[in-house]
Amino acid sequence: MTYKKPLCLVIGAGGVGVLTAYSLFKADKSRVALVVRSDYEKCLSTGYNIQSCDYGEIKNWKPDLIYRSVEDAAKSGEFFDYIIVTTKNIPDGPSPVYATIKPVIKSNIKNWPSLNSSCSIVLIQNGIDIEHEVIDLLHREGSAKNKFNLLSGVQMIGSIKVGQCEIKHQSKDSVLIGPFDPNDQEAVKKSHEFVKMYDTPENFVTFDHNVRFSRWKKLMYNATINTMTAIVHLDYSRCLEFGKNTTEAGIIRPAMNEIMAIAKSEGYEIDPETATILIEADRDLVYKPSMLVDVEKTQLMELEVIIGNPLKVAKKNNVATPSLKMLYYLLVIIQGRIKEKQGTLIFDENTARVVQ
Amino acid sequence: MTYKKPLCLVIGAGGVGVLTAYSLFKADKSRVALVVRSDYEKCLSTGYNIQSCDYGEIKNWKPDLIYRSVEDAAKSGEFFDYIIVTTKNIPDGPSPVYATIKPVIKSNIKNWPSLNSSCSIVLIQNGIDIEHEVIDLLHREGSAKNKFNLLSGVQMIGSIKVGQCEIKHQSKDSVLIGPFDPNDQEAVKKSHEFVKMYDTPENFVTFDHNVRFSRWKKLMYNATINTMTAIVHLDYSRCLEFGKNTTEAGIIRPAMNEIMAIAKSEGYEIDPETATILIEADRDLVYKPSMLVDVEKTQLMELEVIIGNPLKVAKKNNVATPSLKMLYYLLVIIQGRIKEKQGTLIFDENTARVVQ
C-alpha cells in the first residue's frame, strides 16, 4: 500500500491564504488545493508570482489543484483531509465561515473514505469564539461516523495581494496551531500532524496546547489599537501623536486592561508587560492595522470576532468593560456605514429607517 | 441731553451672527456694528439677503456699521457698549475668543467714556466654562476703573450662510441671557437691558438667572449626540438605525447620564426626562449636528468647550465619566486629523512625530 499524501483545501486566496498554501506546498507533505475566485483564469494560465521575505522570488507557482469556488471544490469528488480557512471572519457579513465551508463539509460527508477517516477544519483567523458556528454546522450536517477535528490557528504574517496573482510577503510567517478543545485528543494529534505538514526551514510553526490563550493575547492588540485606528481613521502613530497625553493613557491602556480582565475571568493571566510591548512596538511606524485598512477600502471589519465576542465573555463573567463597549458600539455604527456604502444595507432618508 | 442708543459690536458674521445682528437692528434700541470678514465688499455694496422664518424675506439689509476685522473696529475710535461674540468657541484653534476680542477690549479701555460707563461682553456660544479665558484677559488688560460685565447667552437657532451675504434662517431664534456670575449685580442689570434691546415681536429672548444650568442642559445633547455623530461620521438617525440595540442604550444614555451626574455635582438637577426628549426629538430627521458638519467641512470642532471642559469639572468633583472620556479622547485624535488637513499641524512620516 502506497502512502497517500493528505489533501489540504485552502479557502481564501488573499495574501495570507496564498502564502499558507505555498508553505504547505513547499513542505511537500501534503497535496494543496486552493480556492481562487477572482484570479482563477490567471492562476490557471500563469500561476502566482510571490515576492517573499521567507522564500525569495517565486515565479509562476501553481498549487496542485485549483478551484473557482468552494462549490466547485465540493463537486470535485475529492475528500479533503484538511479544510484550512484563512478568510476574514465576518459573521455579520454576507459570507459567514459556516456558510463558506458548508458545501465541502457536505461533500466530504458524502465522499467519506472509511470509518477510520477524519477531516480537520483549521481556522487560521483572528478573534475568539470563532469555532461555535462551525460546531453548530457540524451538529446540523454531520453524524457520529463523521469525525471532524477543529483546529485553531493564530498567524502572524505580513502578506498582501498587490495585483492579480501577485503576492508581496513582507514579514516572517509565524503560526501557532492547536485544538480548539484541548481535551479533544484526535484534534491534538491532528494539530501535531499539521505542524509537521506545514513546517519548512523558512517559516515558524509550532504546536500550541492552548491557542485560546494566544487568541486573548492577540486581542490585546486587535480589540484596542486596531479598533481605535478604524474609528478615528488614522494610522497608529498619528493616533499616539495627535492625542499625546490621552491616546495611550485614556484609550489604549484602559481597553487593554479590560481585555486582560476578561481573559483573567477565564483563567488566563496575560503578563501586564504585554501592554507596554504592544504599545511601543509600532510607535515609530506609520502603520495601518487591518480594521483601518478595511474602513479605507470600504470592506467589512472583523468586528464581532475581535471585539463583539470578547464583550460577550465579559458579560457572562461580569467583567466591567466601559472602554471596550464604547469602542464596539461606535464600530457597530461604522460597520453599518460600510454596509450602506457596499449596498447591502439600505437606509431610506424619507422615513429615516433601515428598510433592508 | 439726548438719549444715545448703545452701540453693539457683533463678532461673527455666519448664519447665527447675522441673525443676531439683525434682531438687534430690528428691535431698534441699539446701533449695530458687524464684523464681516470674507463678505465685506459685498456687504458694503449690496448688503445681506436674509430668508428668515421669523422675519420673512429681507433684501439688502446693512447694519449701521461694518468692519472688515476686529482690528478695524478697534481702530474706529468707537466705544462699544456691548461686544457680542457669536463665533465658534475653539480655544485649541488659531483664534481663541480672548485673542479675537482683545483688540476691542484694548481700544474700549483707551476710549472709555466716563467713570460711570461699562462694557458688556456677551458670549452667545456653546459649551461651559467659556468665560475664564475672558476673565483672564480682563485681568491682564483692564483696571479697576474699567467695569466689564460678562453676559452668558444660550441660543437655539437654525441659521446658515448659504452664499456671500446670503442667509437662510430656518428655526425660531430663541435666546437665554444672564450673567456668568449670578452675584454680579451690574451683569444682572445689563442682562435685563440686553433682553429688552434684543426683543422683537418675532424672536424669543428671555432673562435667565442661571445660564450655567441652561448650558448643562444644552450639553445633554452636544456632549453626547453631537460628539457621537462627529466620530462615526454619520447623521443622527443613521447612528440610531445602524446601532439599533446599542447606540441609544450603549452610547447616548450612558453619556447623558454622566453629564447629569457632573451637573448634579455642581448642584444642578437635570430632569431625567430630558434625555428621552432629546433622543426622540430628531429620531425621524436625517439631521447633521454641528460637530459632524465641522468634520465634513474639515473645520475645527468646539471640542474643548463642549466635552473637554465638562470632563474637567467631572475630574474636580470626582464624577466617573468612562463614556464621555472615551468620546473625548477619540475626538482629540480626530481634531488632530482636521488640524493636519488644515495644515496647522505637521506630522513627519519619517520620524512618526508631530513636528509643528
XYZ file of C-alpha atoms in Angstrom:
712
model
C 0.000 0.000 0.000
C 1.484 3.311 -1.049
C 1.387 6.286 1.289
C -1.043 8.826 0.035
C -0.354 12.395 1.000
C -3.242 14.137 2.757
C -5.163 16.637 0.674
C -5.469 20.185 2.019
C -8.074 22.634 0.799
C -7.092 26.231 1.487
C -10.009 28.653 1.381
C -9.066 32.297 0.979
C -6.674 33.335 -1.767
C -5.557 36.711 -0.466
C -2.010 37.432 0.616
C -2.296 35.244 3.688
C -4.067 32.288 2.066
C -1.665 32.031 -0.864
C 1.347 32.085 1.466
C -0.260 29.466 3.675
C -0.902 27.277 0.642
C 2.641 27.823 -0.592
C 4.155 26.819 2.771
C 2.194 23.554 2.702
C 3.287 23.010 -0.897
C 6.922 23.799 -0.107
C 6.943 21.439 2.902
C 5.775 18.778 0.423
C 3.975 16.565 2.923
C 0.517 17.213 1.511
C -1.216 17.981 -1.734
C -2.558 21.511 -1.831
C -5.831 22.659 -3.342
C -6.634 26.378 -3.374
C -9.935 28.131 -3.920
C -9.173 31.076 -6.199
C -12.105 33.285 -7.058
C -11.287 36.436 -8.986
C -7.785 35.352 -10.087
C -8.877 31.899 -11.275
C -8.087 32.281 -15.005
C -4.773 33.980 -14.341
C -3.807 31.363 -11.755
C -4.647 28.555 -14.179
C -2.601 30.055 -17.006
C 0.464 31.605 -15.369
C 0.203 30.865 -11.644
C 1.358 33.087 -8.799
C 4.319 35.407 -8.560
C 5.328 35.698 -4.937
C 7.915 38.043 -3.528
C 8.554 36.517 -0.146
C 10.801 37.504 2.745
C 10.861 33.812 3.711
C 11.086 32.087 0.330
C 12.567 34.677 -2.001
C 11.324 35.298 -5.534
C 8.838 32.679 -6.692
C 7.634 32.715 -10.295
C 4.587 31.021 -11.811
C 3.738 28.876 -8.838
C 0.601 26.770 -9.044
C -0.973 24.740 -6.289
C -1.729 21.043 -7.026
C -5.406 21.761 -7.516
C -7.254 24.971 -8.247
C -10.981 25.576 -7.780
C -13.007 28.566 -8.792
C -15.233 28.287 -5.729
C -15.854 26.185 -2.654
C -18.851 24.764 -4.522
C -16.536 23.608 -7.313
C -14.245 22.001 -4.747
C -17.288 20.224 -3.342
C -18.267 18.964 -6.790
C -14.767 17.637 -7.498
C -15.409 14.317 -5.751
C -12.286 14.779 -3.634
C -12.194 14.141 0.082
C -10.284 16.913 1.834
C -8.313 15.750 4.874
C -7.768 19.352 5.907
C -10.031 22.299 5.263
C -7.970 25.384 6.049
C -9.808 28.671 6.307
C -7.738 31.855 6.032
C -10.512 34.262 5.003
C -11.603 37.162 7.166
C -14.122 36.074 9.765
C -17.201 38.272 9.487
C -20.308 36.569 10.905
C -22.411 39.682 10.252
C -21.377 39.815 6.598
C -22.705 38.002 3.532
C -20.265 35.072 3.893
C -20.001 33.766 7.436
C -17.458 30.965 7.815
C -20.054 28.246 8.381
C -21.782 29.136 5.102
C -18.467 29.327 3.256
C -17.350 25.839 4.250
C -20.786 24.161 4.196
C -20.507 22.812 0.616
C -17.218 20.985 1.310
C -18.442 19.748 4.680
C -21.413 18.185 2.909
C -19.327 16.778 0.033
C -16.742 15.414 2.460
C -19.507 13.608 4.348
C -20.725 12.183 1.051
C -17.222 11.161 -0.015
C -16.166 9.917 3.427
C -13.469 7.286 2.748
C -13.751 4.937 5.729
C -14.721 4.687 9.355
C -11.115 5.433 10.318
C -11.037 8.648 8.349
C -11.306 12.098 9.795
C -11.414 15.631 8.485
C -9.673 18.503 10.214
C -11.020 22.004 9.913
C -8.303 24.551 10.587
C -9.431 28.108 11.265
C -6.406 30.358 10.879
C -8.265 33.534 11.713
C -8.484 36.421 14.126
C -10.727 36.756 17.119
C -12.209 34.469 19.697
C -15.097 32.027 19.932
C -14.997 31.574 16.178
C -15.432 27.800 16.426
C -19.025 27.818 17.624
C -20.702 28.472 14.285
C -18.676 25.591 12.819
C -19.608 23.280 15.684
C -23.248 24.187 15.109
C -22.867 23.456 11.400
C -21.336 20.055 12.121
C -24.162 19.258 14.530
C -26.631 20.006 11.771
C -24.784 18.270 8.919
C -22.606 15.550 10.425
C -23.256 12.224 12.123
C -21.413 10.055 14.634
C -19.426 8.306 11.954
C -18.004 11.553 10.592
C -15.117 12.528 12.817
C -14.343 16.216 12.354
C -11.483 17.822 14.250
C -11.452 21.517 14.933
C -8.034 23.123 14.827
C -7.295 26.669 15.875
C -4.570 28.723 14.233
C -3.102 32.082 15.143
C -0.894 33.517 12.462
C 1.431 36.482 12.401
C 2.274 37.324 8.840
C 2.527 40.392 6.680
C 1.424 39.304 3.240
C -0.746 41.150 0.784
C -2.065 40.663 -2.702
C -0.738 43.576 -4.739
C -2.213 42.545 -8.114
C -3.765 39.596 -9.941
C -1.818 36.561 -8.685
C 0.864 38.917 -7.367
C 1.732 38.454 -3.698
C 4.049 40.522 -1.546
C 5.067 38.750 1.650
C 6.879 41.099 3.991
C 7.168 39.633 7.469
C 8.042 36.125 8.606
C 5.229 33.600 8.626
C 4.695 32.520 12.211
C 1.848 30.169 13.106
C 0.563 28.610 16.303
C -1.649 25.557 15.857
C -3.626 23.587 18.403
C -7.040 22.116 19.136
C -9.955 24.441 19.916
C -10.771 21.936 22.648
C -7.559 20.963 24.465
C -9.280 17.749 25.653
C -10.002 16.545 22.128
C -7.175 14.003 21.705
C -7.780 13.469 17.994
C -7.602 17.248 17.426
C -4.370 17.372 19.440
C -2.915 14.600 17.269
C -4.032 16.284 14.064
C -2.589 19.593 15.240
C 0.815 17.966 15.644
C 0.381 16.407 12.222
C -0.485 19.798 10.737
C 2.572 21.406 12.305
C 4.816 18.788 10.661
C 2.963 19.178 7.396
C 3.353 22.981 7.453
C 6.903 23.190 8.714
C 9.549 24.486 6.317
C 13.093 25.581 7.131
C 11.993 29.148 6.462
C 8.725 29.559 8.352
C 7.929 29.228 12.033
C 5.102 26.919 13.052
C 4.588 25.409 16.448
C 2.079 23.370 18.405
C 0.170 25.373 20.979
C -1.794 23.398 23.534
C -3.796 26.460 24.473
C -4.461 28.564 21.422
C -7.289 30.315 23.260
C -4.733 31.984 25.497
C -2.794 33.029 22.376
C -6.012 34.408 20.926
C -6.548 36.542 24.036
C -3.007 37.813 23.757
C -3.548 38.747 20.120
C -6.752 40.556 21.116
C -4.661 42.769 23.375
C -3.725 44.476 20.124
C -6.685 43.845 17.870
C -9.504 44.815 20.244
C -7.746 48.018 21.260
C -5.230 49.607 18.883
C -6.773 48.077 15.764
C -10.315 49.181 16.701
C -9.215 52.691 17.674
C -7.449 53.377 14.385
C -10.531 52.214 12.475
C -12.772 54.611 14.410
C -10.652 57.728 14.008
C -9.483 56.786 10.524
C -5.794 57.360 11.196
C -2.655 55.238 11.396
C -1.349 54.193 14.795
C 1.464 56.700 15.224
C -0.759 59.645 14.308
C -3.228 58.435 16.945
C -0.449 58.470 19.538
C 0.904 61.835 18.447
C -2.392 63.687 17.986
C -3.531 62.567 21.432
C -0.142 62.958 23.083
C -1.460 62.836 26.650
C -4.687 60.925 26.122
C -4.493 58.212 23.434
C -2.282 55.790 25.321
C -3.462 56.572 28.841
C -7.114 57.201 28.032
C -7.928 54.785 25.228
C -5.360 52.027 24.728
C -4.347 51.225 28.319
C -7.906 51.108 29.706
C -9.051 48.933 26.784
C -6.064 46.599 27.193
C -6.692 46.361 30.921
C -10.236 45.279 30.153
C -9.059 42.558 27.743
C -6.692 41.351 30.482
C -9.561 41.316 32.956
C -11.803 39.318 30.612
C -9.013 36.817 29.885
C -8.374 36.542 33.609
C -12.046 35.769 34.215
C -11.381 32.653 32.092
C -8.208 31.821 33.962
C -5.697 33.320 31.548
C -3.177 35.659 33.163
C -1.719 37.917 30.498
C 1.613 39.415 31.538
C 0.920 43.152 32.084
C 4.194 43.890 30.284
C 2.427 42.769 27.088
C 0.581 46.096 27.011
C 3.762 48.168 27.008
C 5.430 45.901 24.461
C 2.497 46.201 22.057
C 2.147 49.951 22.550
C 5.835 50.588 21.918
C 6.320 48.086 19.076
C 4.836 50.215 16.306
C 5.197 53.668 17.859
C 7.651 54.821 15.229
C 5.919 53.174 12.274
C 3.183 54.835 10.279
C 1.282 51.565 10.413
C -2.308 50.920 9.388
C -3.861 47.981 11.245
C -6.277 45.671 9.427
C -9.538 47.287 10.524
C -8.330 50.718 9.419
C -7.397 49.223 6.052
C -10.892 47.724 5.870
C -12.525 51.090 6.591
C -10.345 52.783 3.990
C -11.284 50.147 1.406
C -14.975 50.144 2.382
C -14.659 46.499 3.410
C -16.430 44.965 6.379
C -14.362 44.716 9.546
C -13.849 41.575 11.656
C -15.826 43.394 14.290
C -17.722 40.622 16.046
C -14.881 38.139 16.457
C -12.397 40.820 17.522
C -14.465 42.832 19.991
C -18.099 41.650 19.996
C -17.254 38.125 21.203
C -14.848 39.261 23.947
C -17.651 41.506 25.245
C -19.996 38.506 25.384
C -17.478 36.707 27.580
C -17.174 39.840 29.730
C -20.931 39.979 30.171
C -21.157 36.303 31.101
C -18.361 36.664 33.642
C -19.426 40.070 34.956
C -16.325 41.943 33.925
C -16.671 45.731 33.628
C -15.683 46.911 30.140
C -16.737 50.553 29.670
C -13.926 51.371 27.215
C -14.298 48.301 25.005
C -18.065 48.732 24.948
C -17.828 52.302 23.719
C -15.301 51.326 21.033
C -17.556 48.444 19.992
C -20.791 50.436 19.835
C -19.132 53.129 17.736
C -17.764 50.445 15.407
C -21.207 48.866 15.086
C -22.385 52.161 13.577
C -19.302 52.381 11.355
C -19.866 48.796 10.170
C -23.378 49.930 9.181
C -21.863 52.871 7.308
C -19.690 50.403 5.353
C -22.663 48.126 4.667
C -24.658 51.066 3.326
C -21.758 52.068 1.061
C -21.497 48.464 -0.129
C -25.226 48.479 -0.840
C -26.063 45.563 1.464
C -27.960 47.851 3.824
C -30.499 50.357 2.541
C -31.441 53.428 4.562
C -34.492 55.415 3.492
C -33.916 59.115 4.176
C -37.645 59.870 3.975
C -38.604 57.587 6.815
C -35.170 57.689 8.492
C -35.274 53.920 8.772
C -33.265 50.974 7.515
C -35.536 49.278 5.012
C -33.355 46.302 4.207
C -29.324 115.752 26.875
C -30.374 113.432 24.095
C -30.557 109.696 24.676
C -27.836 107.959 22.783
C -28.503 104.387 21.758
C -25.917 101.901 22.960
C -23.517 100.601 20.331
C -23.324 96.831 19.850
C -20.427 95.141 18.111
C -21.365 91.699 16.813
C -18.354 89.469 16.105
C -19.061 86.500 13.868
C -20.861 87.012 10.561
C -22.031 83.486 9.888
C -25.699 82.496 9.838
C -26.068 82.947 13.582
C -24.177 86.231 13.896
C -26.018 87.963 11.067
C -29.408 86.968 12.502
C -28.333 88.129 15.938
C -27.251 91.470 14.472
C -30.491 91.742 12.532
C -32.621 91.098 15.616
C -30.829 93.913 17.462
C -31.285 96.158 14.431
C -34.942 95.260 14.094
C -35.619 95.915 17.781
C -34.121 99.353 17.134
C -32.908 100.035 20.654
C -29.249 99.976 19.759
C -26.913 100.754 16.903
C -25.422 97.630 15.389
C -21.889 97.178 14.132
C -20.920 93.903 12.482
C -17.502 92.452 11.780
C -17.705 90.985 8.286
C -14.544 89.313 7.019
C -14.879 87.493 3.728
C -18.158 89.137 2.653
C -17.027 92.692 3.467
C -17.126 94.166 -0.070
C -20.426 92.529 -0.897
C -21.946 93.635 2.403
C -20.803 97.201 1.803
C -22.247 97.330 -1.707
C -25.486 95.333 -1.581
C -25.929 94.200 1.998
C -27.477 90.977 3.182
C -30.330 88.945 1.759
C -31.980 87.025 4.546
C -34.665 84.419 4.179
C -35.965 84.173 7.708
C -38.635 82.028 9.321
C -39.067 84.833 11.887
C -38.761 87.962 9.756
C -39.673 86.842 6.267
C -37.777 87.945 3.156
C -35.242 90.698 3.839
C -33.405 92.298 0.959
C -30.202 94.355 1.013
C -30.006 94.798 4.736
C -26.982 96.611 6.098
C -26.020 97.005 9.734
C -25.304 100.565 10.971
C -21.558 99.981 10.887
C -19.478 97.404 9.081
C -15.886 96.480 9.871
C -13.582 94.236 7.939
C -11.962 92.934 11.113
C -11.995 93.269 14.872
C -8.768 95.252 14.483
C -10.598 97.727 12.216
C -13.395 98.029 14.770
C -10.733 98.752 17.381
C -9.197 101.457 15.196
C -12.577 103.137 14.580
C -12.415 105.206 17.758
C -15.853 103.947 18.811
C -16.646 102.737 22.287
C -18.718 99.560 22.136
C -21.250 99.221 24.936
C -21.813 95.602 24.014
C -19.321 93.219 22.475
C -21.358 90.234 21.312
C -19.450 87.142 20.310
C -21.296 84.560 18.179
C -18.268 82.800 16.662
C -17.448 79.181 17.357
C -15.511 78.795 20.563
C -12.337 76.842 19.840
C -9.639 77.520 22.448
C -7.297 74.991 20.801
C -7.625 76.676 17.387
C -5.851 79.643 15.864
C -8.463 82.170 17.111
C -9.429 81.621 20.723
C -12.110 84.038 21.910
C -9.797 86.033 24.174
C -7.464 86.718 21.235
C -10.366 87.590 18.950
C -11.796 90.238 21.257
C -8.500 91.546 22.631
C -8.182 94.458 20.136
C -11.624 95.895 21.013
C -11.083 95.318 24.710
C -7.917 97.383 24.473
C -9.493 100.093 22.296
C -12.543 100.273 24.559
C -10.252 100.813 27.537
C -8.497 103.571 25.617
C -11.800 105.161 24.540
C -13.524 104.671 27.915
C -16.159 107.465 28.087
C -16.532 108.063 31.812
C -16.255 106.520 35.234
C -19.938 105.592 35.059
C -19.517 103.688 31.809
C -19.373 99.959 31.465
C -18.861 97.485 28.672
C -20.759 94.218 28.473
C -19.209 91.225 26.804
C -21.901 88.791 25.679
C -20.749 85.296 24.788
C -23.555 83.637 22.831
C -21.742 80.358 22.369
C -21.819 76.668 23.127
C -20.172 74.854 25.962
C -19.284 75.571 29.535
C -16.595 77.471 31.430
C -16.023 79.645 28.387
C -15.810 82.833 30.475
C -12.498 82.059 32.163
C -10.217 82.979 29.275
C -12.082 86.316 29.002
C -11.789 86.948 32.744
C -8.053 86.251 32.477
C -7.797 88.665 29.562
C -9.586 91.394 31.514
C -7.278 90.833 34.481
C -4.323 91.353 32.205
C -5.710 94.311 30.238
C -8.251 96.084 32.427
C -8.054 98.157 35.565
C -10.372 98.972 38.448
C -11.937 101.882 36.615
C -12.958 99.743 33.629
C -16.142 97.957 34.566
C -16.664 94.981 32.257
C -19.755 92.820 32.612
C -19.724 89.228 31.451
C -23.006 88.031 29.966
C -23.755 84.451 29.047
C -26.054 83.569 26.167
C -27.513 80.259 25.089
C -29.109 80.370 21.690
C -31.258 77.886 19.807
C -31.402 78.901 16.189
C -31.116 77.222 12.825
C -29.457 79.766 10.585
C -26.788 79.203 7.980
C -24.881 81.214 5.438
C -25.688 79.708 2.057
C -23.674 82.143 -0.070
C -21.954 85.529 0.017
C -24.233 87.694 2.206
C -26.999 85.121 1.745
C -28.540 83.834 4.960
C -31.117 81.113 5.402
C -32.764 81.195 8.808
C -34.871 78.100 9.373
C -35.835 77.742 13.016
C -37.061 80.323 15.506
C -34.431 82.408 17.227
C -34.603 81.621 20.926
C -32.084 83.136 23.337
C -31.469 82.930 27.065
C -29.364 85.727 28.548
C -27.971 86.153 32.027
C -24.824 86.920 33.966
C -21.986 84.370 34.078
C -21.788 85.223 37.748
C -25.323 85.378 39.218
C -23.996 87.543 42.064
C -22.692 90.240 39.735
C -25.498 92.820 40.060
C -24.250 95.007 37.231
C -24.168 91.976 34.920
C -27.704 91.069 36.005
C -28.845 94.628 35.196
C -27.100 94.605 31.830
C -28.583 91.204 31.012
C -32.078 92.619 31.519
C -31.090 95.581 29.379
C -29.821 93.257 26.659
C -33.048 91.260 26.686
C -35.053 94.463 26.117
C -32.640 95.563 23.439
C -32.843 92.228 21.609
C -36.558 91.612 21.948
C -38.659 91.744 18.792
C -42.231 90.555 18.323
C -40.866 87.677 16.274
C -37.999 86.241 18.294
C -37.897 84.754 21.761
C -35.424 86.178 24.249
C -35.602 85.873 27.994
C -33.587 86.615 31.091
C -32.077 83.544 32.711
C -30.698 83.997 36.188
C -28.778 80.755 35.921
C -27.468 80.305 32.416
C -24.938 77.759 33.675
C -27.803 75.361 34.333
C -29.083 76.022 30.802
C -25.594 75.331 29.475
C -25.541 71.950 31.227
C -28.916 71.145 29.719
C -27.667 72.021 26.258
C -24.625 69.807 26.847
C -27.001 66.899 27.345
C -27.246 66.987 23.556
C -23.948 68.485 22.474
C -21.579 66.373 24.572
C -23.344 63.160 23.584
C -25.300 63.015 20.324
C -23.283 65.774 18.661
C -19.933 64.195 19.583
C -21.029 60.697 18.564
C -22.123 61.747 15.075
C -18.793 63.532 14.549
C -16.839 60.405 15.491
C -18.701 57.948 13.268
C -19.250 60.481 10.508
C -22.974 59.842 10.133
C -26.188 61.771 10.722
C -28.138 61.112 13.900
C -30.861 58.845 12.565
C -28.375 56.591 10.779
C -26.497 56.285 14.088
C -29.687 55.156 15.773
C -30.671 52.788 12.992
C -27.267 51.218 12.322
C -26.827 50.512 16.024
C -30.434 49.543 16.646
C -29.795 47.889 20.010
C -26.643 49.653 21.045
C -26.456 53.327 20.005
C -29.092 54.663 22.372
C -28.546 52.238 25.240
C -24.783 51.891 24.908
C -23.570 55.301 23.799
C -26.124 58.092 24.223
C -27.832 57.145 27.512
C -24.599 56.402 29.407
C -23.034 59.648 28.142
C -26.149 61.656 29.057
C -26.223 60.051 32.493
C -22.654 61.192 33.008
C -23.496 64.785 32.014
C -26.380 64.670 34.501
C -24.006 63.378 37.175
C -21.471 66.136 36.514
C -24.199 68.801 36.579
C -25.511 67.306 39.800
C -22.058 67.517 41.345
C -22.453 71.301 40.892
C -25.946 71.284 42.317
C -27.922 71.261 39.056
C -30.574 68.556 38.859
C -31.417 67.917 35.229
C -34.807 66.262 34.790
C -34.077 62.700 33.603
C -36.926 63.072 31.101
C -34.646 65.484 29.225
C -32.678 62.506 27.921
C -35.692 60.853 26.336
C -36.964 64.128 24.918
C -33.624 64.876 23.252
C -33.194 61.331 21.966
C -36.676 61.245 20.433
C -36.742 64.808 19.086
C -34.662 64.195 15.966
C -35.147 60.447 15.600
C -37.020 60.798 12.328
C -34.863 63.576 10.897
C -31.732 62.912 8.906
C -30.051 65.638 10.925
C -26.366 66.528 10.992
C -25.313 68.151 14.273
C -22.716 70.929 14.259
C -19.652 68.832 15.035
C -20.469 66.403 12.236
C -20.825 69.359 9.879
C -17.431 70.601 11.076
C -15.808 67.215 10.393
C -17.395 67.074 6.958
C -16.120 70.565 6.151
C -12.674 69.932 7.677
C -13.347 72.656 10.232
C -12.214 72.507 13.836
C -14.835 71.314 16.307
C -15.886 73.084 19.521
C -14.327 70.136 21.282
C -12.914 71.634 24.451
C -15.894 73.760 25.472
C -18.413 71.013 24.671
C -16.756 67.976 26.209
C -13.241 68.838 27.435
C -14.437 71.392 30.000
C -17.260 69.199 31.379
C -14.642 66.481 31.941
C -12.510 68.941 33.915
C -15.468 69.595 36.200
C -16.012 65.841 36.499
C -12.398 65.321 37.492
C -12.510 68.095 40.070
C -15.711 66.710 41.581
C -14.751 63.035 41.302
C -17.540 62.046 38.941
C -16.966 58.840 36.949
C -17.224 59.503 33.209
C -15.953 56.479 31.260
C -18.221 57.081 28.257
C -17.576 60.806 27.885
C -13.848 60.281 28.324
C -13.702 57.731 25.521
C -15.723 60.003 23.216
C -13.455 62.916 24.103
C -10.164 61.091 23.624
C -11.281 59.796 20.228
C -12.312 63.329 19.244
C -8.958 64.713 20.351
C -7.359 62.472 17.712
C -9.960 63.497 15.117
C -9.360 67.189 15.907
C -5.685 66.482 15.172
C -6.686 64.880 11.888
C -8.568 68.066 10.982
C -5.635 70.267 12.020
C -3.293 68.222 9.841
C -5.665 68.561 6.888
C -5.866 72.303 7.521
C -2.081 72.461 7.590
C -1.831 73.883 11.104
C -0.289 70.679 12.416
C 2.547 68.959 10.586
C 3.257 65.256 11.033
C 6.537 63.880 9.733
C 6.022 60.333 8.469
C 9.751 59.595 8.621
C 10.055 60.206 12.327
C 6.373 59.464 13.084
C 6.266 62.641 15.146
C 4.368 65.916 15.094
C 6.976 68.482 14.163
C 4.868 71.617 14.473
